[in-house]
Amino acid sequence: MSENKNLNVNFWKVYLWALSFFRVQIKFVLGLVFCGLIATAVEMLLPKYLQLFIDTIYPDKNMELFIISFIILPILIILMFYAKTLINRFHNIIGEQSSSSLQYASLNHLYELGLEYYENNTIGETFDLFNTSIKELQKLYRELVPEIIKQTIILFVCLLIMFQMSLILTCTIVASCFLYFLTGPFFEKRASVIVKEAAKKLTELNQGVFNGISAIPDVLIYSRVKWSISKILNQHVLYSKYGMKRTLWLYLRGAVRRGSIAIGSLGVFYIGAILVRSDSMSVGEFVSYTTYSYIVVRAFTEVITCMTEQKILIAQAEKLYIFHQRRPQLREPSAQKNLYSFRGDINVKNVKFGYNGNEVLKDISFCIPSGKTVALVGESGGGKTTVSKLIGRLYDSFGGSICLDEVNINEIPRDELLENMGFVFQDTYLFGKTIMENIRFGKPNASDEEVYEAAKSAHAHEFIKELSEGYNTLVGERGIKLSGGQKQRIAIARMFIKNPKIIILDEATSALDNNSEKEVQAAMISLLKGRTTLVIAHRLSTIIHADKIIVLQAGRIIEEGSYEELINNNGAFLMLLNGGVY
Ligand SMILES: Nc1ncnc2c1ncn2[C@@H]1O[C@H](COP(=O)(O)OP(=O)(O)OP(=O)(O)O)[C@@H](O)[C@H]1O
Ligand SMILES: [Mg+2]
């Protein structure tokens, strides 16, 4: 993690990284530029026509030119309309393709970072990253960059025409634009700092709201509604304070820009009037020039606004950039081995491991022959769940090796490894969807019949059928509408449908009532038949059925053997039993 905190983040690094998601087909960018040029050319012709009308058609009563322009003008306007429609379309395509490429890369990276990231960051923080930071940065592709391309084309073409019309007037306009650069950046910088602070406060507020919602049951039970609301409101007050400061600085920044442009426009009128009076410029030319100057000022304002927005967005995107720079602890093996004729033995040899420098597993060795069940028991915090995470390679061990048959798990592609394993964790995660979808999660392409079969094997079919909507019953967030025993049986059904060779089972610590216990136990016994199983046992019934029991204490194996052997040993296991742990 320290690697990530020390990153020297500067604007250009983040900006180039953000632009790297601009993976659109070049034809759309060329299309945008081409149509932009056509629309601009037509737009540029209109002030020229105005000049022609004032200087020639109207004074000379030239009907021929009037009729020609009467025919040509609508054609040009239709052409411009068509070009602008295409611009809009290319703009959208570019925006959407790049936005989805950022979304995809971020989600993919989140999964690559794996359990280590998940356990070290709050869900609220990650949710904010996806909900706020990504959405904000997507504005770069959806709005800002295409707009900058469009307006820059207009700006340059228009400036070229204006220079050709009057050097002195154009220099006045350009000078007024540069006037902005004397003071503008100061306000921009202040605005960027405040915007960044406001974004931080918004993140905290979002997290607060997220936590407030996730903790509803506890807030209600502890009668802490006022406390929860006032905590969120305090965060809101802080955010509002920065929000107001942000609005003020953004306004000041805009005011400086408008002020410099107003000075330029005044200059143009003043000098223009002198030029017209001295016959250096015709009235038509002056009117047409003023129209161009409005177009240029508008384009300049747009470009500057977009550029500043871009700066602010990039400042806000730093968090997302740092997230993307995190390297996953786990790497895919470079020389991969496959599990073609895999028997299902697990061999753990001299494994050491710790979290954030704290040693948790000291020197663990054991093996589970194919089809056998080993029960891991011991006091809370002894490292049992950690052993199961290492076997699934959710973390890499610091030393020693874990092999499936004779193949080190570091050499097996992660997808293949996890495809052969089934995990049932202490707290079963169910999606807030239907029972059918939750079971099908074990095998996304399973037919309805396969789901029913799995539920029957998991002793879950009966209770599911009795629910109001059967398999289509929604289980509530994290399965909150189901009982503990029902959730466990859904998790077991998932495993039946996945049908892995190895099962890692971290039994729920909470006790079930007798009936549920029996149902869950029966489901377990049929699930584990013929599969290599590591069960972190919290129930005596599971321990008795195991082929071997390992007692883990403070990261070391202190006793192992069959149930009878351990009872006869009169050691740590018996103490656990007598202490009422099982
Ligand atoms: N992600 C993590 N980051 C830091 N420390 C952790 C993490 N997960 C577990 N630990 C610590 O590692 C030690 C072992 O935890 P583990 O979950 O393996 O214990 P356990 O034997 O499964 O306990 P229980 O029977 O209560 O489930 C504990 O001290 C725990 O606080
Ligand atoms: Mg545990």
Coordinates of C-alpha atoms and ligand atoms in Angstrom, one line a residue:
M1 CA 0.0 0.0 0.0
S2 CA 2.8 2.4 0.8
E3 CA 3.8 2.1 -2.9
N4 CA 0.5 3.7 -3.7
K5 CA 0.6 6.5 -1.2
N6 CA 4.0 7.7 -2.3
L7 CA 3.0 8.2 -5.9
N8 CA 4.0 11.5 -7.3
V9 CA 0.8 12.5 -9.0
N10 CA 1.1 15.4 -11.4
F11 CA -1.5 16.8 -13.8
W12 CA 0.1 15.5 -17.1
K13 CA 0.6 12.0 -15.7
V14 CA -3.1 11.8 -14.8
Y15 CA -4.2 13.6 -18.0
L16 CA -2.3 11.3 -20.3
W17 CA -3.5 8.3 -18.4
A18 CA -7.1 9.5 -18.7
L19 CA -6.7 10.1 -22.5
S20 CA -5.4 6.5 -22.8
F21 CA -9.0 5.4 -22.5
F22 CA -9.8 7.3 -25.7
R23 CA -9.9 4.0 -27.6
V24 CA -12.2 5.1 -30.3
Q25 CA -11.9 4.1 -33.9
I26 CA -10.0 6.8 -35.8
K27 CA -12.7 7.0 -38.4
F28 CA -15.1 8.6 -35.9
V29 CA -12.5 11.2 -34.9
L30 CA -11.8 12.0 -38.6
G31 CA -15.5 12.2 -39.2
L32 CA -15.8 14.7 -36.3
V33 CA -13.0 16.8 -37.7
F34 CA -14.3 16.7 -41.3
C35 CA -17.9 17.6 -40.4
G36 CA -16.6 20.2 -38.0
L37 CA -14.7 21.8 -40.9
I38 CA -17.8 21.7 -43.2
A39 CA -20.0 23.2 -40.5
T40 CA -17.4 25.9 -39.7
A41 CA -16.9 26.8 -43.4
V42 CA -20.7 27.4 -43.8
E43 CA -20.8 29.3 -40.5
M44 CA -18.0 31.4 -41.8
L45 CA -19.7 32.2 -45.1
L46 CA -22.8 33.8 -43.4
P47 CA -21.0 36.9 -42.1
K48 CA -19.4 37.3 -45.5
Y49 CA -22.8 37.2 -47.1
L50 CA -23.9 39.9 -44.6
Q51 CA -21.0 42.0 -45.8
L52 CA -22.0 41.4 -49.5
F53 CA -25.6 42.3 -48.7
I54 CA -24.7 45.6 -46.9
D55 CA -21.9 46.7 -49.3
T56 CA -23.2 45.5 -52.7
I57 CA -26.6 43.9 -52.9
Y58 CA -28.5 46.5 -50.9
P59 CA -26.9 49.8 -52.2
D60 CA -26.7 48.6 -55.9
K61 CA -30.2 47.0 -55.7
N62 CA -28.5 43.9 -57.3
M63 CA -31.5 41.6 -57.9
E64 CA -29.5 38.9 -59.7
L65 CA -27.1 38.4 -56.7
F66 CA -30.1 38.6 -54.3
I67 CA -31.9 35.8 -56.1
I68 CA -28.7 33.6 -56.3
S69 CA -28.1 34.1 -52.6
F70 CA -31.8 33.4 -51.9
I71 CA -31.3 29.9 -53.5
I72 CA -27.8 29.2 -52.2
L73 CA -28.3 30.3 -48.5
P74 CA -31.0 27.6 -47.7
I75 CA -28.8 24.9 -49.3
L76 CA -25.8 26.0 -47.2
I77 CA -28.0 26.1 -44.0
I78 CA -29.3 22.6 -44.8
L79 CA -25.7 21.4 -45.3
M80 CA -24.6 23.0 -42.0
F81 CA -27.6 21.4 -40.2
Y82 CA -26.7 18.0 -41.7
A83 CA -23.0 18.4 -40.7
K84 CA -23.9 19.4 -37.2
T85 CA -26.2 16.4 -36.8
L86 CA -23.3 14.1 -37.9
I87 CA -21.0 16.0 -35.5
N88 CA -23.5 15.2 -32.7
R89 CA -23.5 11.6 -33.6
F90 CA -19.7 11.2 -33.7
H91 CA -19.5 13.2 -30.5
N92 CA -21.8 10.7 -28.8
I93 CA -20.0 7.6 -30.2
I94 CA -16.6 8.9 -29.1
G95 CA -18.0 9.8 -25.6
E96 CA -19.7 6.5 -25.1
Q97 CA -17.0 4.2 -26.4
S98 CA -14.3 5.9 -24.2
S99 CA -16.6 6.0 -21.2
S100 CA -17.3 2.3 -21.4
S101 CA -13.6 1.5 -21.9
L102 CA -12.8 3.4 -18.6
Q103 CA -15.7 1.6 -16.8
Y104 CA -14.6 -1.8 -18.0
A105 CA -10.9 -1.2 -17.2
S106 CA -11.8 0.0 -13.7
L107 CA -14.1 -3.0 -12.9
N108 CA -11.5 -5.4 -14.3
H109 CA -8.8 -3.8 -12.2
L110 CA -11.0 -4.0 -9.1
Y111 CA -11.3 -7.8 -9.6
E112 CA -7.6 -8.1 -10.3
L113 CA -6.8 -6.4 -7.0
G114 CA -8.8 -9.2 -5.5
L115 CA -9.5 -9.9 -1.8
E116 CA -6.6 -7.9 -0.5
Y117 CA -8.1 -4.7 -1.8
Y118 CA -11.6 -5.6 -0.7
E119 CA -10.5 -6.3 2.9
N120 CA -8.4 -3.1 3.2
N121 CA -10.9 -0.6 1.8
T122 CA -14.5 0.2 2.8
I123 CA -17.3 -0.6 0.3
G124 CA -18.4 3.0 0.7
E125 CA -15.0 4.2 -0.6
T126 CA -15.0 1.9 -3.5
F127 CA -18.6 2.7 -4.3
D128 CA -17.8 6.4 -4.4
L129 CA -14.9 5.7 -6.7
F130 CA -17.2 4.0 -9.2
N131 CA -20.2 6.2 -8.6
T132 CA -18.6 9.6 -8.5
S133 CA -15.0 9.6 -9.8
I134 CA -15.6 7.5 -12.9
K135 CA -18.8 9.4 -13.8
E136 CA -16.9 12.7 -13.4
L137 CA -14.0 11.6 -15.6
Q138 CA -16.4 10.3 -18.2
K139 CA -17.4 13.9 -18.8
L140 CA -14.0 14.3 -20.3
Y141 CA -14.9 11.9 -23.1
R142 CA -18.6 12.7 -23.4
E143 CA -18.3 16.5 -23.3
L144 CA -15.0 18.2 -23.0
V145 CA -12.6 16.7 -25.5
P146 CA -15.1 16.5 -28.4
E147 CA -16.1 20.1 -27.6
I148 CA -12.5 21.3 -27.5
I149 CA -11.9 19.7 -30.9
K150 CA -15.0 21.4 -32.4
Q151 CA -14.4 24.8 -30.9
T152 CA -10.7 24.8 -31.8
I153 CA -11.5 24.3 -35.4
I154 CA -14.0 27.2 -35.3
L155 CA -11.4 29.3 -33.4
F156 CA -8.6 28.8 -35.9
V157 CA -10.6 29.1 -39.1
C158 CA -12.3 32.3 -37.8
L159 CA -9.1 33.8 -36.7
L160 CA -7.5 33.2 -40.1
I161 CA -10.4 35.1 -41.8
M162 CA -10.3 37.9 -39.2
F163 CA -6.5 38.4 -39.7
Q164 CA -7.0 38.6 -43.4
M165 CA -9.8 41.2 -42.8
S166 CA -8.0 43.4 -40.3
L167 CA -4.7 42.9 -38.6
I168 CA -5.2 45.7 -36.1
L169 CA -8.7 44.6 -34.9
T170 CA -7.7 41.0 -34.7
C171 CA -4.6 41.9 -32.6
T172 CA -6.9 43.8 -30.3
I173 CA -9.1 40.7 -29.8
V174 CA -6.2 38.4 -29.4
A175 CA -4.6 40.8 -26.9
S176 CA -7.8 40.9 -24.8
C177 CA -7.8 37.1 -24.8
F178 CA -4.2 37.2 -23.5
L179 CA -5.3 39.7 -20.8
Y180 CA -7.2 36.8 -19.4
F181 CA -4.1 34.7 -19.0
L182 CA -2.5 37.4 -16.8
T183 CA -5.0 36.9 -13.9
G184 CA -7.1 33.9 -15.0
P185 CA -4.7 31.2 -13.9
F186 CA -4.6 32.5 -10.4
F187 CA -8.4 32.1 -10.0
E188 CA -8.2 28.8 -11.8
K189 CA -5.7 27.5 -9.4
R190 CA -7.7 28.6 -6.4
A191 CA -10.8 27.1 -7.9
S192 CA -9.0 23.8 -8.6
V193 CA -7.8 23.5 -5.0
I194 CA -11.3 24.2 -3.6
V195 CA -13.0 21.9 -6.1
K196 CA -10.6 19.1 -5.0
E197 CA -11.4 19.8 -1.3
A198 CA -15.1 19.8 -2.1
A199 CA -14.8 16.5 -3.9
K200 CA -13.1 15.0 -0.8
K201 CA -15.9 16.2 1.4
L202 CA -18.5 14.8 -1.1
T203 CA -16.7 11.4 -0.9
E204 CA -17.0 11.5 2.9
L205 CA -20.6 12.5 2.7
N206 CA -21.3 9.7 0.2
Q207 CA -19.5 7.2 2.5
G208 CA -21.5 8.5 5.4
V209 CA -24.8 8.0 3.6
F210 CA -23.7 4.5 2.4
N211 CA -22.7 3.5 6.0
G212 CA -25.9 5.0 7.4
I213 CA -28.0 2.9 5.0
S214 CA -26.0 -0.4 5.4
A215 CA -26.2 -0.1 9.2
I216 CA -30.0 0.5 9.4
P217 CA -30.7 -2.7 11.5
D218 CA -28.0 -1.7 14.1
V219 CA -29.0 1.9 14.1
L220 CA -32.6 0.9 14.9
I221 CA -31.7 -1.7 17.5
Y222 CA -29.3 0.6 19.3
S223 CA -31.8 3.5 19.0
R224 CA -29.1 5.7 17.3
V225 CA -31.3 7.3 14.6
K226 CA -30.6 10.9 15.8
W227 CA -26.9 10.1 16.1
S228 CA -26.7 8.6 12.6
I229 CA -28.6 11.5 11.1
S230 CA -26.6 14.2 12.8
K231 CA -23.4 12.6 11.7
I232 CA -24.5 12.7 8.1
L233 CA -25.8 16.2 8.5
N234 CA -22.4 17.4 9.9
Q235 CA -20.7 15.9 6.8
H236 CA -23.3 17.7 4.7
V237 CA -22.6 21.0 6.4
L238 CA -18.8 20.6 5.7
Y239 CA -19.5 19.7 2.1
S240 CA -21.9 22.7 1.6
K241 CA -19.2 25.0 3.0
Y242 CA -16.7 23.9 0.4
G243 CA -19.5 23.7 -2.2
M244 CA -20.2 27.5 -1.7
K245 CA -16.5 28.4 -1.8
R246 CA -16.2 26.4 -5.0
T247 CA -19.1 28.3 -6.6
L248 CA -17.6 31.6 -5.6
W249 CA -14.2 30.9 -7.1
L250 CA -15.7 29.4 -10.2
Y251 CA -17.8 32.6 -10.6
L252 CA -14.7 34.9 -10.0
R253 CA -12.8 32.9 -12.6
G254 CA -15.7 33.4 -15.1
A255 CA -16.0 37.1 -14.2
V256 CA -12.3 37.6 -15.0
R257 CA -12.8 36.0 -18.4
R258 CA -15.9 38.0 -19.3
G259 CA -14.1 41.2 -18.1
S260 CA -11.1 40.7 -20.4
I261 CA -13.3 39.9 -23.3
A262 CA -15.5 42.9 -22.7
I263 CA -12.4 45.1 -22.8
G264 CA -11.4 43.5 -26.1
S265 CA -14.9 44.1 -27.6
L266 CA -14.9 47.7 -26.5
G267 CA -11.5 48.1 -28.3
V268 CA -12.8 46.5 -31.5
F269 CA -15.8 48.9 -31.5
Y270 CA -13.6 51.9 -30.8
I271 CA -10.9 51.1 -33.4
G272 CA -13.5 49.8 -35.9
A273 CA -15.4 53.1 -35.8
I274 CA -12.2 55.0 -36.5
L275 CA -11.4 52.6 -39.4
V276 CA -14.9 53.0 -40.9
R277 CA -14.8 56.8 -40.5
S278 CA -11.4 56.9 -42.3
D279 CA -12.8 54.7 -45.1
S280 CA -10.2 52.0 -44.3
M281 CA -13.1 49.6 -43.8
S282 CA -16.5 49.4 -45.3
V283 CA -19.7 49.3 -43.1
G284 CA -20.4 45.8 -44.4
E285 CA -16.9 44.6 -43.6
F286 CA -17.2 46.0 -40.1
V287 CA -20.5 44.3 -39.4
S288 CA -19.2 41.1 -40.8
Y289 CA -16.0 41.4 -38.8
T290 CA -18.0 42.0 -35.6
T291 CA -20.0 38.9 -36.2
Y292 CA -16.7 36.9 -36.6
S293 CA -15.4 38.4 -33.5
Y294 CA -18.4 37.2 -31.6
I295 CA -17.9 33.7 -33.0
V296 CA -14.2 33.8 -32.0
V297 CA -15.0 35.1 -28.5
R298 CA -17.6 32.4 -28.0
A299 CA -15.3 29.7 -29.3
F300 CA -12.4 31.0 -27.1
T301 CA -14.7 31.1 -24.1
E302 CA -15.8 27.5 -24.8
V303 CA -12.2 26.3 -25.2
I304 CA -11.0 28.0 -22.0
T305 CA -14.1 26.8 -20.0
C306 CA -13.5 23.2 -21.3
M307 CA -9.8 23.4 -20.5
T308 CA -10.5 24.6 -17.0
E309 CA -13.2 22.0 -16.5
Q310 CA -10.7 19.5 -17.7
K311 CA -8.1 20.6 -15.1
I312 CA -10.6 20.3 -12.4
L313 CA -11.8 16.9 -13.6
I314 CA -8.2 15.7 -13.7
A315 CA -7.6 17.0 -10.2
Q316 CA -10.7 15.0 -9.0
A317 CA -9.5 12.0 -11.0
E318 CA -6.3 11.6 -9.0
K319 CA -8.0 9.1 -6.6
L320 CA -9.1 7.0 -9.6
Y321 CA -5.6 7.2 -11.1
I322 CA -4.0 6.0 -7.8
F323 CA -6.5 3.2 -7.7
H324 CA -5.4 2.2 -11.3
Q325 CA -1.7 2.4 -10.4
R326 CA -2.1 -0.2 -7.6
R327 CA -0.5 -3.4 -8.6
P328 CA -2.3 -6.6 -7.7
Q329 CA -0.4 -8.7 -5.1
L330 CA -1.4 -11.8 -7.1
R331 CA 0.1 -12.3 -10.5
E332 CA -1.0 -14.8 -13.1
P333 CA 1.7 -17.4 -13.6
S334 CA 3.9 -16.8 -16.6
A335 CA 4.5 -20.6 -17.3
Q336 CA 1.0 -22.0 -16.7
K337 CA 0.2 -25.6 -15.8
N338 CA -3.3 -27.1 -16.2
L339 CA -5.3 -29.5 -14.1
Y340 CA -6.3 -32.0 -16.9
S341 CA -6.2 -35.3 -15.0
F342 CA -6.5 -33.8 -11.6
R343 CA -7.1 -36.3 -8.7
G344 CA -7.9 -33.7 -6.0
D345 CA -5.0 -34.0 -3.5
I346 CA -4.1 -30.9 -1.5
N347 CA -0.5 -30.7 -0.1
V348 CA 0.3 -27.7 2.2
K349 CA 4.1 -27.5 3.1
N350 CA 5.7 -25.2 5.5
V351 CA 3.4 -22.3 4.7
K352 CA 4.0 -18.9 6.4
F353 CA 1.8 -15.8 6.1
G354 CA 0.8 -12.6 7.7
Y355 CA -1.3 -9.5 7.1
N356 CA 0.4 -6.1 6.9
G357 CA 3.5 -7.4 8.5
N358 CA 1.7 -9.3 11.4
E359 CA 2.6 -12.9 11.2
V360 CA -0.6 -15.1 11.3
L361 CA 0.5 -18.5 10.1
K362 CA 3.9 -19.7 11.3
D363 CA 4.8 -23.0 9.7
I364 CA 1.8 -25.0 8.5
S365 CA 2.1 -28.4 6.8
F366 CA -0.7 -31.0 6.2
C367 CA -2.2 -32.9 3.3
I368 CA -5.7 -33.9 2.3
P369 CA -5.8 -37.0 0.0
S370 CA -8.3 -36.9 -2.8
G371 CA -11.9 -37.5 -1.5
K372 CA -11.0 -37.1 2.2
T373 CA -12.2 -34.6 4.7
V374 CA -9.9 -32.7 7.0
A375 CA -11.4 -30.5 9.8
L376 CA -9.5 -27.5 11.0
V377 CA -10.4 -26.5 14.6
G378 CA -9.0 -24.1 17.1
E379 CA -9.6 -20.9 19.0
S380 CA -11.0 -17.8 17.3
G381 CA -8.3 -15.8 15.5
G382 CA -6.0 -18.8 15.2
G383 CA -5.7 -18.5 11.4
K384 CA -8.2 -21.1 10.2
T385 CA -10.0 -18.9 7.6
T386 CA -6.6 -17.6 6.5
V387 CA -5.5 -21.1 5.7
S388 CA -8.5 -21.5 3.4
K389 CA -7.8 -18.2 1.7
L390 CA -4.3 -19.3 0.9
I391 CA -5.5 -22.6 -0.6
G392 CA -7.8 -20.7 -2.9
R393 CA -4.9 -18.4 -3.7
L394 CA -6.9 -15.4 -2.6
Y395 CA -3.6 -14.3 -1.1
D396 CA -0.1 -15.6 -1.8
S397 CA 1.8 -17.3 1.1
F398 CA 5.2 -15.8 2.2
G399 CA 7.0 -19.1 2.2
G400 CA 6.5 -22.8 1.7
S401 CA 4.2 -24.2 -1.0
I402 CA 0.6 -25.3 -1.6
C403 CA 0.1 -28.0 -4.3
L404 CA -2.9 -29.6 -6.0
D405 CA -1.6 -33.1 -6.7
E406 CA 2.0 -32.2 -7.6
V407 CA 1.3 -28.8 -9.1
N408 CA 2.0 -25.6 -7.2
I409 CA -1.1 -23.4 -7.1
N410 CA 1.1 -20.4 -8.2
E411 CA 1.5 -22.1 -11.6
I412 CA -2.2 -22.8 -12.2
P413 CA -4.2 -20.1 -14.0
R414 CA -6.4 -18.5 -11.3
D415 CA -9.7 -19.1 -13.2
E416 CA -8.9 -22.8 -13.6
L417 CA -7.8 -23.1 -9.9
L418 CA -11.0 -21.5 -8.6
E419 CA -13.2 -23.4 -11.1
N420 CA -12.0 -26.6 -9.4
M421 CA -12.8 -25.3 -5.9
G422 CA -15.9 -24.4 -4.1
F423 CA -15.9 -22.0 -1.2
V424 CA -18.7 -21.8 1.4
F425 CA -17.7 -18.9 3.7
Q426 CA -18.7 -18.1 7.2
D427 CA -21.2 -15.5 6.1
T428 CA -22.8 -16.6 2.9
Y429 CA -23.1 -13.8 0.4
L430 CA -26.5 -13.8 -1.4
F431 CA -27.4 -11.2 -4.0
G432 CA -30.6 -9.2 -3.4
K433 CA -32.2 -11.2 -6.3
T434 CA -34.3 -14.3 -6.7
I435 CA -33.4 -17.7 -5.2
M436 CA -33.1 -19.1 -8.8
E437 CA -30.5 -16.5 -9.7
N438 CA -28.6 -17.0 -6.5
I439 CA -28.3 -20.7 -7.0
R440 CA -27.5 -20.3 -10.7
F441 CA -24.5 -18.1 -9.7
G442 CA -22.7 -21.4 -9.2
K443 CA -23.0 -22.2 -12.9
P444 CA -24.4 -19.2 -14.9
N445 CA -25.5 -21.4 -17.9
A446 CA -27.4 -24.0 -15.8
S447 CA -30.9 -24.9 -16.9
D448 CA -33.9 -24.5 -14.5
E449 CA -33.9 -28.3 -14.0
E450 CA -30.3 -28.3 -12.9
V451 CA -31.1 -25.6 -10.3
Y452 CA -34.1 -27.7 -9.0
E453 CA -31.8 -30.8 -8.8
A454 CA -29.1 -28.8 -6.9
A455 CA -31.7 -27.4 -4.5
K456 CA -33.1 -30.9 -3.9
S457 CA -29.6 -32.3 -3.1
A458 CA -29.1 -29.4 -0.8
H459 CA -32.3 -30.1 1.1
A460 CA -33.6 -26.7 0.1
H461 CA -36.3 -27.6 -2.5
E462 CA -39.0 -28.1 0.1
F463 CA -38.6 -24.8 1.9
I464 CA -38.2 -22.9 -1.4
K465 CA -41.5 -24.3 -2.7
E466 CA -43.3 -23.1 0.3
L467 CA -42.2 -19.5 -0.2
S468 CA -44.8 -17.2 -1.7
E469 CA -43.1 -17.0 -5.1
G470 CA -41.1 -20.2 -5.0
Y471 CA -37.8 -20.0 -6.8
N472 CA -38.7 -16.5 -7.9
T473 CA -38.8 -15.2 -4.3
L474 CA -36.5 -12.2 -3.8
V475 CA -34.2 -12.8 -0.9
G476 CA -33.5 -9.2 0.1
E477 CA -30.2 -7.5 0.5
R478 CA -27.5 -10.1 1.4
G479 CA -30.3 -12.6 1.8
I480 CA -31.8 -10.8 4.8
K481 CA -35.3 -12.4 4.2
L482 CA -34.0 -15.9 4.8
S483 CA -33.1 -17.7 8.0
G484 CA -29.5 -18.6 8.7
G485 CA -30.1 -22.3 7.9
Q486 CA -31.9 -21.5 4.7
K487 CA -29.1 -19.2 3.5
Q488 CA -26.6 -22.0 4.2
R489 CA -28.6 -24.5 2.2
I490 CA -28.8 -22.0 -0.7
A491 CA -25.0 -21.8 -0.5
I492 CA -24.7 -25.6 -0.5
A493 CA -27.1 -25.7 -3.6
R494 CA -24.7 -23.3 -5.4
M495 CA -21.9 -25.7 -4.7
F496 CA -23.9 -28.7 -6.0
I497 CA -24.5 -26.9 -9.2
K498 CA -20.9 -25.8 -9.5
N499 CA -19.7 -29.3 -8.8
P500 CA -16.0 -28.7 -7.9
K501 CA -13.5 -31.4 -6.9
I502 CA -12.4 -29.5 -3.8
I503 CA -14.6 -27.9 -1.2
I504 CA -13.4 -25.4 1.3
L505 CA -16.0 -24.9 3.9
D506 CA -15.9 -22.3 6.6
E507 CA -18.8 -23.2 8.8
A508 CA -21.0 -20.4 10.2
T509 CA -20.2 -19.9 13.9
S510 CA -23.8 -19.0 14.8
A511 CA -25.7 -22.0 16.1
L512 CA -28.8 -23.2 14.2
D513 CA -31.9 -24.7 15.8
N514 CA -32.1 -28.5 15.9
N515 CA -34.2 -28.9 12.8
S516 CA -32.2 -26.5 10.6
E517 CA -28.9 -28.1 11.9
K518 CA -30.1 -31.5 10.8
E519 CA -31.2 -30.3 7.4
V520 CA -27.9 -28.4 6.8
Q521 CA -25.9 -31.4 8.1
A522 CA -27.6 -33.8 5.8
A523 CA -27.1 -31.4 2.9
M524 CA -23.4 -31.1 3.8
I525 CA -22.8 -34.8 4.0
S526 CA -24.2 -35.4 0.5
L527 CA -22.2 -32.5 -0.8
L528 CA -18.9 -33.6 0.5
K529 CA -19.2 -37.2 -0.6
G530 CA -16.3 -38.0 -2.9
R531 CA -14.8 -34.5 -2.8
T532 CA -11.6 -33.4 -1.2
T533 CA -12.7 -31.2 1.7
L534 CA -11.2 -28.8 4.1
V535 CA -13.8 -27.8 6.7
I536 CA -13.2 -25.2 9.3
A537 CA -15.4 -26.8 11.8
H538 CA -17.6 -25.1 14.4
R539 CA -19.9 -28.0 15.0
L540 CA -19.1 -31.2 16.7
S541 CA -21.2 -33.2 14.2
T542 CA -18.9 -32.1 11.4
I543 CA -15.7 -32.9 13.4
I544 CA -16.8 -36.4 14.2
H545 CA -17.4 -37.2 10.5
A546 CA -13.9 -35.8 9.4
D547 CA -11.1 -38.3 8.4
K548 CA -8.6 -36.1 10.2
I549 CA -8.7 -33.2 12.6
I550 CA -6.1 -30.5 12.8
V551 CA -5.9 -28.2 15.8
L552 CA -4.6 -24.8 15.0
Q553 CA -3.4 -22.4 17.7
A554 CA -1.8 -19.0 17.2
G555 CA -0.8 -19.9 13.6
R556 CA 0.7 -23.3 14.4
I557 CA -0.6 -26.9 14.2
I558 CA -0.4 -28.2 17.8
E559 CA -2.3 -31.5 17.4
E560 CA -3.7 -33.7 14.6
G561 CA -5.3 -37.1 14.2
S562 CA -8.7 -38.8 14.1
Y563 CA -11.4 -37.9 16.5
E564 CA -10.7 -41.0 18.7
E565 CA -6.9 -40.4 18.6
L566 CA -7.3 -36.8 19.8
I567 CA -9.8 -37.8 22.5
N568 CA -7.3 -40.4 23.7
N569 CA -4.4 -37.8 23.5
N570 CA -6.0 -35.9 26.3
G571 CA -4.5 -32.7 24.8
A572 CA -5.6 -29.4 23.2
F573 CA -8.5 -30.8 21.3
L574 CA -10.0 -32.3 24.4
M575 CA -9.5 -29.0 26.2
L576 CA -11.5 -27.3 23.4
L577 CA -14.3 -29.8 23.7
N578 CA -14.3 -29.5 27.5
G579 CA -14.2 -25.7 27.2
G580 CA -17.5 -25.9 25.4
V581 CA -16.0 -24.5 22.1
Y582 CA -17.7 -27.3 20.2
Ligands
LIG1 N1 -7.7 -9.0 6.0 C1 -7.0 -9.0 7.1 N2 -6.2 -8.0 7.4 C2 -5.5 -8.0 8.6 N3 -5.6 -8.9 9.5 C3 -6.5 -9.9 9.3 C4 -7.2 -10.0 8.1 N4 -8.0 -11.1 8.1 C5 -7.7 -11.7 9.3 N5 -6.8 -11.0 10.0 C6 -6.2 -11.4 11.3 O1 -5.6 -12.6 11.2 C7 -5.8 -13.5 12.3 C8 -6.4 -14.8 11.9 O2 -7.7 -14.6 11.3 P1 -8.6 -15.7 10.8 O3 -9.8 -15.1 10.2 O4 -7.8 -16.6 9.9 O5 -9.0 -16.5 12.1 P2 -10.0 -17.7 12.4 O6 -9.1 -18.8 13.0 O7 -10.7 -18.0 11.1 O8 -11.0 -17.1 13.5 P3 -12.6 -17.5 13.6 O9 -12.7 -18.8 14.2 O10 -13.0 -16.4 14.6 O11 -13.2 -17.4 12.3 C9 -6.7 -12.7 13.3 O12 -5.9 -12.1 14.3 C10 -7.3 -11.6 12.4 O13 -7.5 -10.4 13.1
MG2 MG -12.7 -17.8 10.5

